[in-house]
Every structure is written in structure tokens, then in C-alpha cells.
Amino acid sequence: MRKLNQAMMTIAAASLLTAAPLWADGTAAVFASSQTTSDAALNDVIKKSLDQLSSLLPYMKELPVQTVKLTEDSSTVVITRTPEKAKLPEMTIFLKKTGEIESFSLENDVDDKDKKLSLEDQKKKAEAFLTAAHQKGLVECSLEELQYNETASKSLKGAMFTRVINGLPVEQKKVSVYLDAAGNVVDFSNEASLNGKSDPSKFPSPSEALSPEQAKQALTKMMKPFYRLVGPDKTPTLVYQVAGSGYMDAKTGSWVDTEHAKFKSFTGEFFFDVPVAPSKQPLTARSKEEAAAILQKVLGFDLTGAAFSEQNTSVLGKSYKEYRWTKDKESYLVTVDPTSGQVSSAGLDTDEDAVQPPASSKISLEDAKKAAVQLVQPFLDSDTKTVVLETRMYNEPQGHYNFQVYPATNGIPFAEKSYHVSINSETGKPIRLVGPSVDDKVALPDPKNAISAEQAMQEYLKHHPLQLTYFYPVKNSKKADQPVLVYKAQINPDVPEYVDAMTGKIVSR
């Protein structure tokens, strides 16, 4: 959410003709007597943009009461428009200092969600609005520089467009337009501008990309088998799924490192066939004392002087009992099955921002892997012989070693039986362990009759074809200034991204 200066002034639309600036700066409104040349110039830009926008949106004339603010960093002007004697409808407009629209939305008490225009009508009216807005200087890119995204439009029930450069879409440069049943544009978002940060002449040339066949071969190497619970009945199924960030460097065929990976499964580095020696019985805690022993002896926490509490909780319809100790603003917890006492999670409650990023990482990845295996062993089923480790570098807590640990059968990881383990990168000690969503043992398909990864890829690409696009990687919450050229499998809202390894068919939802 944008941070706004607290000071503001409410004015009638007619006051746009005055010489006073339209926004509040710092802690007090800036009046004509203190107006600078830059104030007057910005005042003119705001007035012109609002006049131009009002000519495209007739309903703005019914909203004469106006509030103007600057964002805290003074980079954006925020205008709110309402009727004279009512709170609604209320329109909020975000304007760049150049006068370009970042976004606007109209909040109304009229519920017409079931009376939407058809997608085709929305597209036509959205294109007409974008054309006029560009001609009036309200939007930097022209309609010819945008590509209509039919799949996203169907999914989001609006008109979605993507910026195009060198004939290719630019992943994060998008425009969205929503219309009401009467055809009025009531919600608009413009993220398509380059803002002077990206130089199109320096974008990688599409000619530098691997051929589609070469990209397919590279992607096939990343098609891995997993056991998953599929469908409403949670049927144990052997599937093939692409393991990676979702963005393949189109020049090298390797995955692009980006924080977007945290929103997908199977995006880290995998370590297969890691031997383990579980206890004869999974770890349990049926009392405060047994739970405390796990935190102290297994994870190494000191609970001296900590305040204790316990409660019954429920997550996704499943009941748990929680033992919690709190001291010095830190919480340590153990959650167990209330009937069997089997432990499902233990460690520091990182939801409370208790774990800070380290000043430096003193522990090697190899040592962190050993610590993760040692921590998870007492929690595994007794017949588990090997596990698969996956690094999850963008998961919380940031800056520490995070692993997804999958019990393996036939050397194949079981996704829903995985454990999330965090190891402190400065000390090498455990931070927490979160157990699987499934405890029951299930029969798993024998992989001897499975199709090959090449066959799975053929089926996968029928439903998720590769698209060449530009993409801005994100690291440390900062988007890169220049994009990279990537291949990305197109999202298909009708089917998930995995193939049944026994039937050779894409898995249905």
C-alpha cells in the first residue's frame, strides 16, 4: 500500500483554476504565497490530466469534491473524487508527476458483477479508451504497442494487455481495464510504461534465443517425476512436473534466478538419494514436558524463563494441539495431532518476524544439508530409507538455509509428505521444522511402467506451449532495470502443470 502525507486539503473541482498547488506538502498545505515555479508547473500538469481524463469519463463530473495528496516519497499525486453530499461513489486516481495515469478505480455501492459486458465488448471499449488516453498523453504506450491477452482476460474478467517490444511481450509490463455493465471504465491499472529505466534498444534481440526445439530439449531435462495426491479424492499418482523457477534463460537454457520462484513448487536445487536413519517410531509429544524436551533436545532451544500456553487449533480442517513458550518477544512451539501426539511442527514461530536475516552466512550449504537431515530423521516414518532435499532460498526466514525434504519411494520424492526445514546460516542450528499435510501411509504406483520424460514433455507442451518473452528478474525485492530474454510455459487455467506418468495424459483439475 502506498504511504501518503497526512496533511491534505479538500477542494471543489472549480478550485483547479486557482493558482494554489492542489496537494499538501509536508505537514501543511502549500498556498499561493509560498508557491514555487515547480509547484505551479506540477499544478498545471495535474489540472490538464484531470481535465483530459474527465473528458473520457463523464461520471467524473458527478464527483466535484476533490482531495489531493502526495505519496510519502512525493513521486505520485493521489486524487480522490466524491459527490458533494455523499460518500459514494468515490474515485481514486494515482497520477505520475508527468501527468501519466498509474491507476484509477471507482468504488460504488451498485452491485452489477453479474451484468458484465461480454469479453469482446470489453476488449473493444478498452481499446477505444486506451487509444484516446494515449492521444491525450494519459498513457505513454499506444495501442499498437500492446497485445491483448485473451487467457488473462477470461481469468480476470476484464481486458488485459501486455506491452510488446521487438515483437515480444514484456512479462511485467501490463495494462488492465475493467468496465461496468454500462460500458464505463471503472478500474484501470497501467504498469506498461518503461519510466525511463529500461532502454528498448538494449533489450536482447529475439535472434539470440535458442530455437524452440533447443528450448524443448533443455526443458525436458528439467521434467522430473514426483508422487502427488491428485484430484478431489487425493489419489496417489506418479506425475511428471517441470522443476525450476518457470523462467528459462532463452540464451543458455538454464533457469533464471528470481524471487518469483517462491510462488511455485519444485523451484530449487535438488539433491537425490540422501540416506537417512529414522527412529523406530515417529516423534510424539503428549504432554507439556514431552513437547519441551523436543524443543530443548532435538532443536536445542533454551526455554528457561519462558511463559507457557497451550491451545487447540485447526488448519485446513485438520485439528492440532499447540504447545507454546514465549520469552523476549520470541515464541517456540510444538504442534501435535491431538489423538496420537505425533509431532507436525516444532521450532521458532517465524510468523512473528522473530528470525532476522543474518549479517553473514558462516555455514556451508553442505553442512546445512547435514543439519537438515539430522533434524528431520526423528520425524520420518520408520521405513523411510532415503530423502530428496530441495533448496528453497526465497522462503522465509530470508537469508537462512531453507529446505524442502521429501521422503522418497523408488528414489522418487512424495510432494505432499514433505517437511520444510530451516537452518540458521550463522550458527548451523535448527530454526524450525514444519511437517507434511498428509500423515497416512498410502500405496504408490510402481514407476516401471511409466512413460519417459520426453513423452511427458510432448503432452505437457500441448497444453502449456513455450512462449518467448522479456522478463525482469527480482532479487532482494528489487526488479532489475533491464529484462532478460526467457522462454516461459504459458499458463492454462483449465489444467495443472503436470502429466500422469502412467497414462501419459495431462492431469485434469
Coordinates of C-alpha atoms in Angstrom, one line a residue, residues 282-287 290 294 323 334-344:
P282 CA 7.9 -41.2 14.7
L283 CA 8.4 -38.5 17.3
T284 CA 5.4 -37.8 19.6
A285 CA 4.5 -35.4 22.4
R286 CA 1.5 -36.0 24.6
S287 CA 2.3 -33.5 27.3
E290 CA 7.5 -34.1 26.2
I294 CA 11.7 -31.8 21.7
Y323 CA 2.3 -26.1 23.0
V334 CA 5.3 -27.7 19.0
T335 CA 2.1 -28.7 17.3
V336 CA 0.9 -32.3 17.5
D337 CA -2.0 -34.5 16.4
P338 CA -4.4 -34.3 19.4
T339 CA -5.1 -38.0 19.3
S340 CA -1.8 -39.7 18.5
G341 CA 0.5 -37.0 19.7
Q342 CA 2.6 -37.2 16.5
V343 CA 4.5 -34.0 16.0
S344 CA 3.7 -32.0 12.9

